[in-house]
Amino acid sequence: MNDSPEAGLDRDRIQSIERGFAVLLAFDEESPSPTATEVAERTGLSRPAVRRILLTLQHLGYVKVSGQRWMLTPRVLTIGQHFAATNSIIEVTQPHLLRLAERTGESASLAQLDGIDVIYIARVHARRVLSLNVDIGTRLPAHATAMGRVLAAFGGADEVDRIINEGGLPALTSRTVTDPINFRDILHQVRVDGFAIVDGELEEGFLSASAPVRDAKGAVIAAIAYSTSRARQTPEEVARDVLPILREIALDIGSDLAVLGDRPRVLALGARNTFS
Amino acid sequence: MNDSPEAGLDRDRIQSIERGFAVLLAFDEESPSPTATEVAERTGLSRPAVRRILLTLQHLGYVKVSGQRWMLTPRVLTIGQHFAATNSIIEVTQPHLLRLAERTGESASLAQLDGIDVIYIARVHARRVLSLNVDIGTRLPAHATAMGRVLAAFGGADEVDRIINEGGLPALTSRTVTDPINFRDILHQVRVDGFAIVDGELEEGFLSASAPVRDAKGAVIAAIAYSTSRARQTPEEVARDVLPILREIALDIGSDLAVLGDRPRVLALGARNTFS
DNA sequence: TCCTGGTGTACGCTGTGCGTACGATTTGCA
DNA sequence: TGCAAATCGTACGCACAGCGTACACCAGGA
């Protein structure tokens, strides 16, 4: 009965693992501490299956029970640590982001592309208060962010197609560019300019500039960004005052990466015990 | 043959899920981009099994291949987001930590206990530069940190036992308290005082003070901390100048939590699109 | 008192996921 | 240039891991 061309999708995929993550991700703001039955409903799995998975995750330390209600434990945060530990770019970039934030007095970020989103992988907040939670691990739609456009412009054509077709360029404000042709033109311009500035297309009043970070081979592996409020600066001011700094710092990061190379990893170990 | 008391360890645990996480965590600083064979060696799994697991994780978007080498993707960072999204304490605490950091000019942190470690779940860095990567998700041994002692002191007896027996109170500097009896005395004092100050027991020259955060029912659910350098302040100065502020802020957080209650969750949704 | 909605668990069948085994490919060395 | 060693991917058949059905139980509310 698996004769249909679509069926039999990959015999090389392990159902239980996919189920495990489905359960783990069933914990969200809509259901922060669900019962096993609730998890079963949300995931579409049978209750005994969910129970087995929750017990497994509990044994691994990622969830705990309190009465009938299950909760994530802080241990899930450590999974992300492995990403940081395996990407020298984060370590390398941190001081440069700090420098950027200090010279400008605004927020500085580092991000990579993930499907149709960008994900922040490092960030230094503006001292200017009330940052609020655009923090490491946060996803934002690539098409309406300066970093997303830089990463798309210098990434593969398939990634651009995915953003257009899969994502569909939804309007997030009245200013969001939603026309594919227009969008491709913009990306072309980004490729020519070597930077992107986005003004209020993600959120009204939010202004951001981004430049690509290149590895030793010249491949774009991330983007850095400067973010501010339209109330404080115009795009023209950003282009004039901030862009040179931003591009310089992007190049500096590239140089540092080239020095490090993919060479035998030096001890990044002590980092765990290094304090301010 | 499952008659032996030890054997038959839980039929309610799913092997594949445990294997999946084992593979995911096989990516670390010692092996940032391993081949499938390397992963097999590190995890003790067969190569085809590892291959299936990697393909599964790739399909989920958590790893990618480049040639023969596998790497984590930034998507693993989003797993941690679910923890933040399901714990109102983080959201509630952030502004208070900021206030603490601004009033003192040093770093402020929020942590919870995980086994024998504390895990940072929120943090505001000192503007004083070069913080360096004691960041969200970082684990530190509970027995030698102010936050760990607060959480142990106000936690269950089993947690204290675990820290002593499982962890073994290893000396991290010459000052670390390693004697169980001495350690229990200190915890007792913390319980009496309602705070902990640790001076150079985790790392030479590192000085930290911590106070418990209580929920509406009075249960200690986290700890906040103030961290500085011994070069800048003595423990006595911290006790005199900072401790009152720290305890006040811990109480403020508790009040905010009580207000929120476990009541029907209000929208925390917009947070995703809120900027500085 | 029943009813609702949660829980744990026994159990037998199925098909998932296992590892062995093999062929293809690449790399280093003679 | 050719052989050997060490990768890789993958086919395949078997075993048992994990599945869901079914049932018992328990707490709270009507």
PDB file of N, CA and C (backbone and C1' of nucleotides) in Angstrom, chain B residues 13-16 35 37 47 51 68, chain D residues 7-12 17-19:
ATOM      1  N   ARG B  13      10.273   4.243  28.707  1.00  0.00           N
ATOM      2  CA  ARG B  13      11.222   5.240  28.273  1.00  0.00           C
ATOM      3  C   ARG B  13      11.601   4.932  26.837  1.00  0.00           C
ATOM      4  N   ILE B  14      11.643   5.940  26.021  1.00  0.00           N
ATOM      5  CA  ILE B  14      11.805   5.696  24.599  1.00  0.00           C
ATOM      6  C   ILE B  14      13.257   5.880  24.193  1.00  0.00           C
ATOM      7  N   GLN B  15      13.821   4.770  23.813  1.00  0.00           N
ATOM      8  CA  GLN B  15      15.239   4.715  23.472  1.00  0.00           C
ATOM      9  C   GLN B  15      15.616   5.731  22.401  1.00  0.00           C
ATOM     10  N   SER B  16      14.823   5.799  21.353  1.00  0.00           N
ATOM     11  CA  SER B  16      15.187   6.647  20.221  1.00  0.00           C
ATOM     12  C   SER B  16      15.292   8.110  20.611  1.00  0.00           C
ATOM     13  N   THR B  35      31.956  14.203  11.640  1.00  0.00           N
ATOM     14  CA  THR B  35      31.369  13.332  10.627  1.00  0.00           C
ATOM     15  C   THR B  35      30.435  12.357  11.329  1.00  0.00           C
ATOM     16  N   THR B  37      30.575   9.251  11.386  1.00  0.00           N
ATOM     17  CA  THR B  37      31.372   8.226  12.064  1.00  0.00           C
ATOM     18  C   THR B  37      31.880   8.726  13.414  1.00  0.00           C
ATOM     19  N   ARG B  47      26.907   3.248  13.273  1.00  0.00           N
ATOM     20  CA  ARG B  47      26.954   4.305  12.268  1.00  0.00           C
ATOM     21  C   ARG B  47      25.636   4.473  11.521  1.00  0.00           C
ATOM     22  N   ARG B  51      23.395   7.820  11.427  1.00  0.00           N
ATOM     23  CA  ARG B  51      22.991   8.425  10.159  1.00  0.00           C
ATOM     24  C   ARG B  51      21.488   8.710  10.137  1.00  0.00           C
ATOM     25  N   GLN B  68      31.020  16.171   4.346  1.00  0.00           N
ATOM     26  CA  GLN B  68      30.891  15.046   5.266  1.00  0.00           C
ATOM     27  C   GLN B  68      30.590  15.505   6.688  1.00  0.00           C
TER      28      GLN B  68
ATOM     29  P    DT D   7      38.249   6.169   9.351  1.00  0.00           P
ATOM     30  O5'  DT D   7      37.066   7.049   8.762  1.00  0.00           O
ATOM     31  C5'  DT D   7      36.156   6.422   7.862  1.00  0.00           C
ATOM     32  C4'  DT D   7      35.883   7.337   6.712  1.00  0.00           C
ATOM     33  C3'  DT D   7      34.392   7.443   6.398  1.00  0.00           C
ATOM     34  O3'  DT D   7      33.850   8.620   6.978  1.00  0.00           O
ATOM     35  C1'  DT D   7      35.587   6.693   4.486  1.00  0.00           C
ATOM     36  P    DC D   8      32.436   8.595   7.567  1.00  0.00           P
ATOM     37  O5'  DC D   8      31.510   8.441   6.259  1.00  0.00           O
ATOM     38  C5'  DC D   8      31.463   9.501   5.328  1.00  0.00           C
ATOM     39  C4'  DC D   8      31.025   8.981   3.966  1.00  0.00           C
ATOM     40  C3'  DC D   8      29.610   8.443   3.907  1.00  0.00           C
ATOM     41  O3'  DC D   8      28.701   9.504   3.656  1.00  0.00           O
ATOM     42  C1'  DC D   8      31.107   6.949   2.807  1.00  0.00           C
ATOM     43  P    DG D   9      27.222   9.324   4.146  1.00  0.00           P
ATOM     44  O5'  DG D   9      26.603   8.325   3.066  1.00  0.00           O
ATOM     45  C5'  DG D   9      26.528   8.717   1.698  1.00  0.00           C
ATOM     46  C4'  DG D   9      25.943   7.587   0.881  1.00  0.00           C
ATOM     47  C3'  DG D   9      24.491   7.253   1.235  1.00  0.00           C
ATOM     48  O3'  DG D   9      23.766   6.985   0.031  1.00  0.00           O
ATOM     49  C1'  DG D   9      25.845   5.333   1.538  1.00  0.00           C
ATOM     50  P    DT D  10      22.237   6.830   0.091  1.00  0.00           P
ATOM     51  O5'  DT D  10      22.075   5.249   0.219  1.00  0.00           O
ATOM     52  C5'  DT D  10      22.670   4.418  -0.763  1.00  0.00           C
ATOM     53  C4'  DT D  10      22.311   2.963  -0.480  1.00  0.00           C
ATOM     54  C3'  DT D  10      20.897   2.739   0.065  1.00  0.00           C
ATOM     55  O3'  DT D  10      20.422   1.522  -0.463  1.00  0.00           O
ATOM     56  C1'  DT D  10      22.424   1.762   1.493  1.00  0.00           C
ATOM     57  P    DA D  11      19.020   1.482  -1.131  1.00  0.00           P
ATOM     58  O5'  DA D  11      18.875  -0.089  -1.389  1.00  0.00           O
ATOM     59  C5'  DA D  11      20.012  -0.838  -1.820  1.00  0.00           C
ATOM     60  C4'  DA D  11      20.000  -2.223  -1.193  1.00  0.00           C
ATOM     61  C3'  DA D  11      18.602  -2.783  -0.911  1.00  0.00           C
ATOM     62  O3'  DA D  11      18.596  -4.146  -1.279  1.00  0.00           O
ATOM     63  C1'  DA D  11      19.868  -2.769   1.080  1.00  0.00           C
ATOM     64  P    DC D  12      17.271  -4.946  -1.321  1.00  0.00           P
ATOM     65  O5'  DC D  12      17.336  -5.787   0.026  1.00  0.00           O
ATOM     66  C5'  DC D  12      18.561  -6.400   0.435  1.00  0.00           C
ATOM     67  C4'  DC D  12      18.336  -7.065   1.772  1.00  0.00           C
ATOM     68  C3'  DC D  12      16.873  -7.418   2.050  1.00  0.00           C
ATOM     69  O3'  DC D  12      16.790  -8.678   2.658  1.00  0.00           O
ATOM     70  C1'  DC D  12      17.711  -6.091   3.789  1.00  0.00           C
ATOM     71  P    DA D  17      13.647  -4.135  23.103  1.00  0.00           P
ATOM     72  O5'  DA D  17      13.534  -2.617  22.665  1.00  0.00           O
ATOM     73  C5'  DA D  17      13.984  -2.227  21.369  1.00  0.00           C
ATOM     74  C4'  DA D  17      13.088  -1.168  20.777  1.00  0.00           C
ATOM     75  C3'  DA D  17      12.519  -0.171  21.770  1.00  0.00           C
ATOM     76  O3'  DA D  17      12.467   1.102  21.120  1.00  0.00           O
ATOM     77  C1'  DA D  17      10.740  -1.388  20.766  1.00  0.00           C
ATOM     78  P    DG D  18      12.038   2.367  21.956  1.00  0.00           P
ATOM     79  O5'  DG D  18      10.519   2.481  21.530  1.00  0.00           O
ATOM     80  C5'  DG D  18      10.212   2.588  20.153  1.00  0.00           C
ATOM     81  C4'  DG D  18       8.741   2.434  19.959  1.00  0.00           C
ATOM     82  C3'  DG D  18       7.875   3.330  20.849  1.00  0.00           C
ATOM     83  O3'  DG D  18       7.023   4.063  19.996  1.00  0.00           O
ATOM     84  C1'  DG D  18       7.081   1.113  20.876  1.00  0.00           C
ATOM     85  P    DC D  19       6.010   5.107  20.502  1.00  0.00           P
ATOM     86  O5'  DC D  19       4.649   4.474  20.000  1.00  0.00           O
ATOM     87  C5'  DC D  19       4.500   4.195  18.629  1.00  0.00           C
ATOM     88  C4'  DC D  19       3.340   3.251  18.428  1.00  0.00           C
ATOM     89  C3'  DC D  19       2.066   3.679  19.143  1.00  0.00           C
ATOM     90  O3'  DC D  19       1.290   4.489  18.273  1.00  0.00           O
ATOM     91  C1'  DC D  19       2.489   1.329  19.434  1.00  0.00           C
TER      92       DC D  19
END
